Short mmCIF file of C-alpha atoms in Angstrom, two decimals:
data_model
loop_
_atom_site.label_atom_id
_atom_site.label_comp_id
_atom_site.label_asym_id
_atom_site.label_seq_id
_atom_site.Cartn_x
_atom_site.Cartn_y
_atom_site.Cartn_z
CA UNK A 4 4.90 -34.98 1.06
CA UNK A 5 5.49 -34.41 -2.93
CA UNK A 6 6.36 -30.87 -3.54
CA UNK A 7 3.62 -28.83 -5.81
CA UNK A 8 5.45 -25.93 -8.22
CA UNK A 9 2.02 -23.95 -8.41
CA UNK A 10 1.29 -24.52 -4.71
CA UNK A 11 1.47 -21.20 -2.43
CA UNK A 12 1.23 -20.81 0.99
CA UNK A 13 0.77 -17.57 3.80
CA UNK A 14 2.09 -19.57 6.29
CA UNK A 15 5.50 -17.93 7.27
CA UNK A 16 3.61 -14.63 7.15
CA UNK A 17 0.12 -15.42 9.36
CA UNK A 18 2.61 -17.50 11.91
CA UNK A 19 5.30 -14.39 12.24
CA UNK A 20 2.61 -12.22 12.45
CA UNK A 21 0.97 -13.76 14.83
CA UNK A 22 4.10 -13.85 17.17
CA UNK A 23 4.37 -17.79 16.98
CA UNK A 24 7.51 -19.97 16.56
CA UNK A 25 8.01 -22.88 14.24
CA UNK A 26 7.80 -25.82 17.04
CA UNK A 27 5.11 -23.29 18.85
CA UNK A 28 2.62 -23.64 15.76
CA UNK A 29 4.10 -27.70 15.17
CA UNK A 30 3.03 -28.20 18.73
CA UNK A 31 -0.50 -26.40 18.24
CA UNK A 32 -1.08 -28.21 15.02
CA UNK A 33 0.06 -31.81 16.26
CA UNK A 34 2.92 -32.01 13.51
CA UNK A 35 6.54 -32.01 13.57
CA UNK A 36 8.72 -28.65 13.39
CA UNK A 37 10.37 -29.97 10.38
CA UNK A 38 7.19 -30.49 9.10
CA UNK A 39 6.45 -26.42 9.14
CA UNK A 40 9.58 -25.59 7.73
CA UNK A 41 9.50 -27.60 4.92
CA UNK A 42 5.85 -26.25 3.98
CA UNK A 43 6.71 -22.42 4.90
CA UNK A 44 10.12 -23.02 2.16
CA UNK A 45 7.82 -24.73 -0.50
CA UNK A 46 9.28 -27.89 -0.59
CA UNK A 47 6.59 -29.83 0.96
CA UNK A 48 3.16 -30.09 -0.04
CA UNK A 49 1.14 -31.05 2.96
CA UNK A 50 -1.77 -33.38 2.94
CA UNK A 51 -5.55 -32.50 3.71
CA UNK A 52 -4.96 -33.31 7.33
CA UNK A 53 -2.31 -30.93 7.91
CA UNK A 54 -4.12 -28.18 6.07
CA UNK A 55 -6.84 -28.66 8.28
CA UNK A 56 -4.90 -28.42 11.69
CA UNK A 57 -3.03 -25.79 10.56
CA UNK A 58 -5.76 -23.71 9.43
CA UNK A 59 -7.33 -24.66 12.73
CA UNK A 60 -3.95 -23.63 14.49
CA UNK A 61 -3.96 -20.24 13.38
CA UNK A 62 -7.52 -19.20 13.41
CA UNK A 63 -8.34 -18.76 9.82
CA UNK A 64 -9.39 -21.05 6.83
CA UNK A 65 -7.69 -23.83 4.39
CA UNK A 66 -8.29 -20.65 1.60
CA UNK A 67 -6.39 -18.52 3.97
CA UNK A 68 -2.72 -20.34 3.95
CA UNK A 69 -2.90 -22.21 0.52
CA UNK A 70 -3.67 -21.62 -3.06
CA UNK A 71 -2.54 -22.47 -6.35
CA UNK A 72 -1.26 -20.02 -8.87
CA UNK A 73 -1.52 -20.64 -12.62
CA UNK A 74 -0.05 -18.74 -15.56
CA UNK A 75 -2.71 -16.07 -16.55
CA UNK A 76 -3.88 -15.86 -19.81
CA UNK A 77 -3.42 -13.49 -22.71
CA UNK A 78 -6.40 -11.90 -24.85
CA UNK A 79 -6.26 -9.20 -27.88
CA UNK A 80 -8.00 -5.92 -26.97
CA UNK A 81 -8.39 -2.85 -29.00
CA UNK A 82 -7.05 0.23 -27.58
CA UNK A 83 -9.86 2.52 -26.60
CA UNK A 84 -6.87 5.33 -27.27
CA UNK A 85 -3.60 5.78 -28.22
CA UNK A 86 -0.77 5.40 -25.74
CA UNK A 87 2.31 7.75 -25.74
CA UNK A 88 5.79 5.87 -26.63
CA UNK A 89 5.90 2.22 -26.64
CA UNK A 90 6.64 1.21 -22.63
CA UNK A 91 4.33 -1.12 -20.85
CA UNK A 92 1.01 0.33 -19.49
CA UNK A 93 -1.15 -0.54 -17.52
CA UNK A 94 -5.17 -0.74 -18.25
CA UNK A 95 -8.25 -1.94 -17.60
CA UNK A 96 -10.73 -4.45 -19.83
CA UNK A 97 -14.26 -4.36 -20.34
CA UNK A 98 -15.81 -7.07 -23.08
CA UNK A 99 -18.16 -5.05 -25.36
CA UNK A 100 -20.04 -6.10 -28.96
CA UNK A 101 -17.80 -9.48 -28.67
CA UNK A 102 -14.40 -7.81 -28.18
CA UNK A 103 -12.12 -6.91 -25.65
CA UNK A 104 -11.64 -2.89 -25.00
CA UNK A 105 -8.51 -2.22 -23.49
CA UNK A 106 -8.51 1.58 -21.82
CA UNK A 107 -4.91 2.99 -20.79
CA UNK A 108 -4.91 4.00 -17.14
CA UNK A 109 -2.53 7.05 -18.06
CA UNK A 110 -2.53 10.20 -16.21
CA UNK A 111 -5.73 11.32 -14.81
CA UNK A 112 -7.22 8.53 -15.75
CA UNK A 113 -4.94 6.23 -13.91
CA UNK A 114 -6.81 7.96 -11.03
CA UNK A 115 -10.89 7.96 -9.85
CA UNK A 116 -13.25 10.60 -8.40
CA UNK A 117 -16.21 9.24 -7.10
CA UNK A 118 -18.81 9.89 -4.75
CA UNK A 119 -18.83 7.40 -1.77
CA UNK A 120 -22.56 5.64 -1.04
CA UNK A 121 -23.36 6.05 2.39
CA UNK A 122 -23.96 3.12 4.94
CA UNK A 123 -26.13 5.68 7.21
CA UNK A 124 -27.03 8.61 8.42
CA UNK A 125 -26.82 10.56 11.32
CA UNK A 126 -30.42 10.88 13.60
CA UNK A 127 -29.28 12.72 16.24
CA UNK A 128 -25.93 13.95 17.94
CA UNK A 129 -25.70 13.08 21.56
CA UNK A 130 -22.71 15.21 22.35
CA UNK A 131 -19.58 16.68 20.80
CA UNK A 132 -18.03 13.39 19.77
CA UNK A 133 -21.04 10.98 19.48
CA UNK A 134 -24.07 10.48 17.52
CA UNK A 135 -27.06 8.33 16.62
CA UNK A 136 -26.82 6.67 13.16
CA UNK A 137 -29.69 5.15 11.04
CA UNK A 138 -27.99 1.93 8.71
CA UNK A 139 -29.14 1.82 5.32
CA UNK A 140 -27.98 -1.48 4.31
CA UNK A 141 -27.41 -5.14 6.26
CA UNK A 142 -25.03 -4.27 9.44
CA UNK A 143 -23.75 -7.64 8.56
CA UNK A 144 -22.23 -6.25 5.37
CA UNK A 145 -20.54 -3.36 7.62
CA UNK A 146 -19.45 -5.41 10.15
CA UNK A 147 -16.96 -6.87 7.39
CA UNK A 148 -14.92 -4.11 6.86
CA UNK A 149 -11.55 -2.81 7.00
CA UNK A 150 -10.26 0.33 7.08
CA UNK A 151 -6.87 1.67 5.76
CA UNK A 152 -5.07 5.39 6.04
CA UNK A 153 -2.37 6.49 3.88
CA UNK A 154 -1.65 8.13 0.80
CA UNK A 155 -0.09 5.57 -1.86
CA UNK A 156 -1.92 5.22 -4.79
CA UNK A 157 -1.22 1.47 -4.57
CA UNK A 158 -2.86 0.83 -1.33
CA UNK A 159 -6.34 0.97 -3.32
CA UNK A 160 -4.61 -1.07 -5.72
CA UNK A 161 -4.37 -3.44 -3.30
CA UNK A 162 -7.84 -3.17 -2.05
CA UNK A 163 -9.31 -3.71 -5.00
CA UNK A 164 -6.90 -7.00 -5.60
CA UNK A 165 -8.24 -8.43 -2.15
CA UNK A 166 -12.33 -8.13 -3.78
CA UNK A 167 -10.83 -11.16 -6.01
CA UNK A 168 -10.71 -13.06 -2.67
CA UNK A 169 -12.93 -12.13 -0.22
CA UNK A 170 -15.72 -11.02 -2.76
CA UNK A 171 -17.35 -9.90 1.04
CA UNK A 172 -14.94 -7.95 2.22
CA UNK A 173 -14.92 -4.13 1.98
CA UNK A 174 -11.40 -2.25 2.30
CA UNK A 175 -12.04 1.41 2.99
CA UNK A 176 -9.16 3.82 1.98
CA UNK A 177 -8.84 7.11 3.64
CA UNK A 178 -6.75 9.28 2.20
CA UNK A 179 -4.10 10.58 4.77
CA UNK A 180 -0.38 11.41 4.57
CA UNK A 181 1.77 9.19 6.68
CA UNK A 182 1.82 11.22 9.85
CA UNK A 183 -1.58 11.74 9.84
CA UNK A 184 -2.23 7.96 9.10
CA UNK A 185 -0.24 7.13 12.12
CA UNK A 186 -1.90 9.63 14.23
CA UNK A 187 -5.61 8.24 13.29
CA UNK A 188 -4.51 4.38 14.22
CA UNK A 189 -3.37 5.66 17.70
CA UNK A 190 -6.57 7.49 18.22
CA UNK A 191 -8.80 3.90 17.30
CA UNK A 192 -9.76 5.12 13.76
CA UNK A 193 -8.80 2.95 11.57
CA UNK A 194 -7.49 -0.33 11.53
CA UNK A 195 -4.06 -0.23 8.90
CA UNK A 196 -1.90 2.89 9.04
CA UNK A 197 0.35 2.90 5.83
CA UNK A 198 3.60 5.38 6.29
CA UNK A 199 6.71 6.01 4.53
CA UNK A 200 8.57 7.93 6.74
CA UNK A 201 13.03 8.48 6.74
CA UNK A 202 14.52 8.66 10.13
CA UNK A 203 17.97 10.47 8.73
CA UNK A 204 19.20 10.33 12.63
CA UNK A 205 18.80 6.41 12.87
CA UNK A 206 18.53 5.80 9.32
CA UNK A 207 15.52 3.77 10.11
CA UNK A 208 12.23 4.57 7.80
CA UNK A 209 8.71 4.51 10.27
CA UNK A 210 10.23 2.40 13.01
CA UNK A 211 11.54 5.84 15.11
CA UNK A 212 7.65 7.45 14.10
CA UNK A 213 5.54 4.55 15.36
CA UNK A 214 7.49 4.43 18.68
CA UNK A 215 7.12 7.86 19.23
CA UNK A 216 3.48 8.17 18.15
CA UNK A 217 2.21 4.86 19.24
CA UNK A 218 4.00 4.79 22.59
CA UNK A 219 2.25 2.82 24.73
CA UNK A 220 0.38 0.29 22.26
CA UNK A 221 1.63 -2.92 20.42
CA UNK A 222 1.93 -2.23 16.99
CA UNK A 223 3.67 -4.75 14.03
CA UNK A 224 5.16 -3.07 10.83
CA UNK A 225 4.73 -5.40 7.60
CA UNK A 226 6.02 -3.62 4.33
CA UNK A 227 4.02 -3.12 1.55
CA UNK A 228 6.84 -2.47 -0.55
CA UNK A 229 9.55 -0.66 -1.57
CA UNK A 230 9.57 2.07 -4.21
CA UNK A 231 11.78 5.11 -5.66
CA UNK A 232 11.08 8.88 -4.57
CA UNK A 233 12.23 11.68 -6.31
CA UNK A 234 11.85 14.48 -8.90
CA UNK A 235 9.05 14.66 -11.62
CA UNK A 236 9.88 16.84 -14.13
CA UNK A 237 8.38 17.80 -17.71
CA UNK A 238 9.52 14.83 -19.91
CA UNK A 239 13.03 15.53 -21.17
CA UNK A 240 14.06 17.61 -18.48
CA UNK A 241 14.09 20.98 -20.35
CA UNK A 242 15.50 22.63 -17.06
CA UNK A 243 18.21 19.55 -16.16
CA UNK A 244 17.21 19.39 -12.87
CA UNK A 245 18.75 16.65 -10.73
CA UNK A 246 19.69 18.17 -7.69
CA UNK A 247 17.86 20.46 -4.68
CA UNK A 248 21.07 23.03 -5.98
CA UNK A 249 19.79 23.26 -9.56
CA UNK A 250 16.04 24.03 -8.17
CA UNK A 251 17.26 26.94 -6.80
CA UNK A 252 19.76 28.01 -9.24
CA UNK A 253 17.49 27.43 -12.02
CA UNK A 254 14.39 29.65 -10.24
CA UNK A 255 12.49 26.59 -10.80
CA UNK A 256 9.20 26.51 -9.20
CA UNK A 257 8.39 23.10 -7.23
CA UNK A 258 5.10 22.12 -6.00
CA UNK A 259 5.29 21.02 -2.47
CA UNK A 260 3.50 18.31 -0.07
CA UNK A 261 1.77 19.33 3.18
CA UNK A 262 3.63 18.98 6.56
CA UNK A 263 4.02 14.99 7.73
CA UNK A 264 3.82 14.02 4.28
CA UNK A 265 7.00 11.40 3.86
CA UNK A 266 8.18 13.80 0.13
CA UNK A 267 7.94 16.61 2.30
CA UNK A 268 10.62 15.36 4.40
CA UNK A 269 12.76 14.19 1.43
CA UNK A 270 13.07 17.26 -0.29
CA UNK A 271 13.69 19.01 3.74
CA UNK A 272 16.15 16.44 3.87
CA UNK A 273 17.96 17.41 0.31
CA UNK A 274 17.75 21.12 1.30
CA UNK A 275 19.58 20.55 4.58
CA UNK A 276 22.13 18.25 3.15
CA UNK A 277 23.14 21.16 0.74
CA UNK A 278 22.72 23.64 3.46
CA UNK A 279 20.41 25.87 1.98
CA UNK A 280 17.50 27.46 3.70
CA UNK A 281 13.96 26.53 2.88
CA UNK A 282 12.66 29.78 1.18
CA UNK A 283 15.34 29.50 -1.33
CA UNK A 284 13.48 26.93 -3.31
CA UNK A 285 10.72 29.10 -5.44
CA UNK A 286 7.10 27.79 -4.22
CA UNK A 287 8.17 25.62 -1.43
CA UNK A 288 5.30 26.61 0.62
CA UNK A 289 2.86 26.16 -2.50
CA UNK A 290 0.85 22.84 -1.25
CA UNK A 291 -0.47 20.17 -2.71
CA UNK A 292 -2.45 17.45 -0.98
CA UNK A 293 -1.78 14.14 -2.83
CA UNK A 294 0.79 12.42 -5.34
CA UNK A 295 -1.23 12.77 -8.21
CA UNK A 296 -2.14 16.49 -7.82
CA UNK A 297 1.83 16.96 -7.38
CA UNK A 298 2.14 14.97 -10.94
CA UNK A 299 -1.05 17.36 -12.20
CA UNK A 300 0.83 20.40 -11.53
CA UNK A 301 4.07 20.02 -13.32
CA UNK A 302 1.72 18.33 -16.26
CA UNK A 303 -0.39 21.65 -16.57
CA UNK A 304 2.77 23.85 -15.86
CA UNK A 305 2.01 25.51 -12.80
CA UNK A 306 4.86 23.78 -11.03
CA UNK A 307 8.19 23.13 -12.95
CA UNK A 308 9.11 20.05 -10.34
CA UNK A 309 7.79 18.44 -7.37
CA UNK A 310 8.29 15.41 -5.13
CA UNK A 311 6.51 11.88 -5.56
CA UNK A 312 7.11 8.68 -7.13
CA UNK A 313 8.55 6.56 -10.09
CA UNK A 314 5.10 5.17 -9.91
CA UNK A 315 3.27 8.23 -10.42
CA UNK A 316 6.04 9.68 -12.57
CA UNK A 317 5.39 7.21 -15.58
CA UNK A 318 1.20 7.38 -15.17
CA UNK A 319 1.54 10.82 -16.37
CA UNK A 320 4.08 10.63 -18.64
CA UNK A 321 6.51 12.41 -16.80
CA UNK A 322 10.47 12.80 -16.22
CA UNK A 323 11.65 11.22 -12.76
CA UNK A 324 14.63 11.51 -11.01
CA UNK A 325 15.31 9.59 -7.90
CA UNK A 326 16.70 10.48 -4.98
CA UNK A 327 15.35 7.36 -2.03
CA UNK A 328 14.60 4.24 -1.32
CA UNK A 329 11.68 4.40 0.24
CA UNK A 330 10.36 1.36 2.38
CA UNK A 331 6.20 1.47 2.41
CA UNK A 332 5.18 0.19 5.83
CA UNK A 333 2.05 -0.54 6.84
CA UNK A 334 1.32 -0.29 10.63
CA UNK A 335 -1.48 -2.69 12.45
CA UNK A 336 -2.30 -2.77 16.53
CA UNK A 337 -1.44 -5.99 17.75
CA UNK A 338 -5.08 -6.08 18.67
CA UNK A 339 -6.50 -5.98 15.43
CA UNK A 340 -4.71 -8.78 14.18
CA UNK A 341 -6.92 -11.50 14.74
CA UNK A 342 -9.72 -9.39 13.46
CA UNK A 343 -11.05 -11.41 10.09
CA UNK A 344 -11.49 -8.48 7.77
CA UNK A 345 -7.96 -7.43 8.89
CA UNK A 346 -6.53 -11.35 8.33
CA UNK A 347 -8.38 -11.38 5.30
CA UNK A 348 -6.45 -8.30 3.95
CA UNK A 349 -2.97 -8.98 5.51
CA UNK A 350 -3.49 -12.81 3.91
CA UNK A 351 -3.54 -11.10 0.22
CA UNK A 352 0.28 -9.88 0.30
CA UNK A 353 1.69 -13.26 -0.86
CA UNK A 354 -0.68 -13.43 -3.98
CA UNK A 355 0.14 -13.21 -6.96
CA UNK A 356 -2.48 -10.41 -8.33
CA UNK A 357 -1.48 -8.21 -5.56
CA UNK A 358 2.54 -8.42 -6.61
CA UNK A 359 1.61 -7.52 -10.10
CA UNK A 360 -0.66 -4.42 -9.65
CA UNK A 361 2.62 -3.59 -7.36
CA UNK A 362 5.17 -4.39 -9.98
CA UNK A 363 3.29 -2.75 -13.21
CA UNK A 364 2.59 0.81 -11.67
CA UNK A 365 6.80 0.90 -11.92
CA UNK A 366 9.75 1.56 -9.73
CA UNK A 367 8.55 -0.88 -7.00
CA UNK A 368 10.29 -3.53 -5.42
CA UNK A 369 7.86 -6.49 -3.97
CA UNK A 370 11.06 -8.90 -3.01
CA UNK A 371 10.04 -7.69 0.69
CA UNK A 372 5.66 -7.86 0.53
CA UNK A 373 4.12 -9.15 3.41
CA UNK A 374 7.72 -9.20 5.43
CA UNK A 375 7.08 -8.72 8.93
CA UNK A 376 9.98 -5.86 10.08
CA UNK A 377 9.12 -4.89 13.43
CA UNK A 378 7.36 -5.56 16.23
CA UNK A 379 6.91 -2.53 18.75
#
């Protein structure tokens, strides 16, 4: 087998996920161990054959495991607006009167409020918790669905990636903080929880949370990525904030997250590492419910700080400073893992379109997409 530089492959991923071994998979697929490792490391291409069994092996199609990746093109686009400073943005394209429009996805606009279309509606409620729905569209269309909790902005990046290959599937993103996320997957709502929760006892992020919460059920953790949290400021830092210590000698005013909200527990974690109470930080217990509506209030001046990411920093334009590591998990029910619309999801982390709607948003690390880290 000839090796094949633009030929990728899921196959390390799907088979770890799936709890199998090298030689368990070889023996499933009729092929030798050696045979697996050299296609999981790239250095083999297989032939049609192999595709086939292993496809067949794992319970998903040729599409699924292999694909090859070409260098994507470049076009010239006229800026539907100007762009502060001269850093890379990112936009979207729309071809109109023969030319490309390129809009900047900057601030709010990096963000979308929409009304959702329904699938049905309700006929009748049979008791507290249960109800009779009417379908307005092909329950075959519904049936393909997965649904996903967090509160990333990236995790609709991703969903939107994953329409490029599986123009059938539908990803729907409910907007929860990490707690809650985890909380809806025990109780059978949703399919994907995604978390980015610090253990400071263990120094473990989500694995500590999911045992706790999920105790009980078979869950696997498979990052999503790995991206700075910190400060946003106003750009330049007119205060000089850096520190918990100069938010409260400063009287700045910070705009906080709502309880089980992973920034929440940073900036709780800063205060208690500089042993100062709570209340001492001006507006602590002034809420807001997303990361974008914690960059809208230190844009519009009604907070002078607040807690999210590098990612969300530079769509508004603002000042960050960083404070964590944070490792974005994303936690699935064993159960649920040989459910298509889920495969068909989890299958997108290797691609390449997914790792560059990661990469371009800023201050995120994809070196560890689609690693499996735990298995609970």
């Amino acid at each position: 087998m000839k090796t094949d530089n633009d030929l990728r492959n899921n196959l390390k991923s799907i088979r770890t996920r799936l709890g199998m071994s090298q030689q368990e998979l070889a023996s499933l697929a009729g092929v030798t161990r050696q045979a697996i490792s050299g296609v999981e490391s790239g250095q083999c291409a297989p032939s049609v054959a192999m595709t086939i069994r292993l496809a067949k092996a794992l319970g998903c199609k040729v599409e699924d495991l292999f694909w090859l990746e070409q260098d994507l093109p470049q076009v010239e686009a006229v800026l539907a607006k100007s762009i502060p400073g001269s850093q890379q943005q990112r936009v979207s394209l729309a071809r109109i009167g023969g030319q490309w429009i390129a809009y900047p996805l900057v601030g709010n606009d990096a963000f979308r409020m929409e009304m959702i279309s329904a699938d049905a509606q309700i006929d009748s409620q049979t008791d507290t918790n249960t109800c009779l729905v009417r379908l307005l569209d092909d329950i075959d269309r519904f049936e393909n669905t997965v649904v996903i909790a967090g509160c990333a902005p990236v995790l609709s990046l991703w969903a939107r990636a994953t329409e490029r290959w599986y123009p059938q599937l539908r990803v729907q993103y409910k907007f929860a903080n990490s707690m809650a996320a985890l909380e809806s997957l025990c109780r059978g709502e949703t399919h994907i929880a995604g978390m980015h929760l610090y253990d400071s006892q263990t120094g473990e992020h989500n694995i500590p949370f999911v045992r706790e919460v999920l105790a009980g059920k078979e869950a696997v953790l498979i990052t999503l990525g790995i991206w700075e949290e910190g400060l946003l400021v106003q750009s330049g830092n007119p205060m000089q904030i850096t520190t918990v210590t100069d938010l409260v000698e400063a009287k700045a005013k910070i705009i906080n997250r709502e309880k089980g909200a992973g920034t929440r527990l940073l900036l709780e974690r800063k205060l208690q590492e500089e042993q100062l109470p709570c209340d001492s930080v001006k507006g602590f217990d002034s809420i807001a419910r997303s990361h974008h509506s914690v960059a809208d209030a230190v844009v519009s001046g009604f907070a002078d700080a607040g807690i999210s990411t590098a990612s969300v920093a530079t769509a508004f334009g603002l000042e960050f400073i960083p404070w964590h590591s944070s490792r974005y998990d994303l936690v699935i029910l064993k159960e649920y893992l040989q459910e298509s619309p889920v495969q068909q999801l989890l299958n997108t982390l290797e691609r390449r379109s997914v790792h560059s709607q990661l990469e371009i948003i800023g201050g995120c690390d994809t070196s560890k997409t689609g690693d499996l880290v735990a298995t609970i």
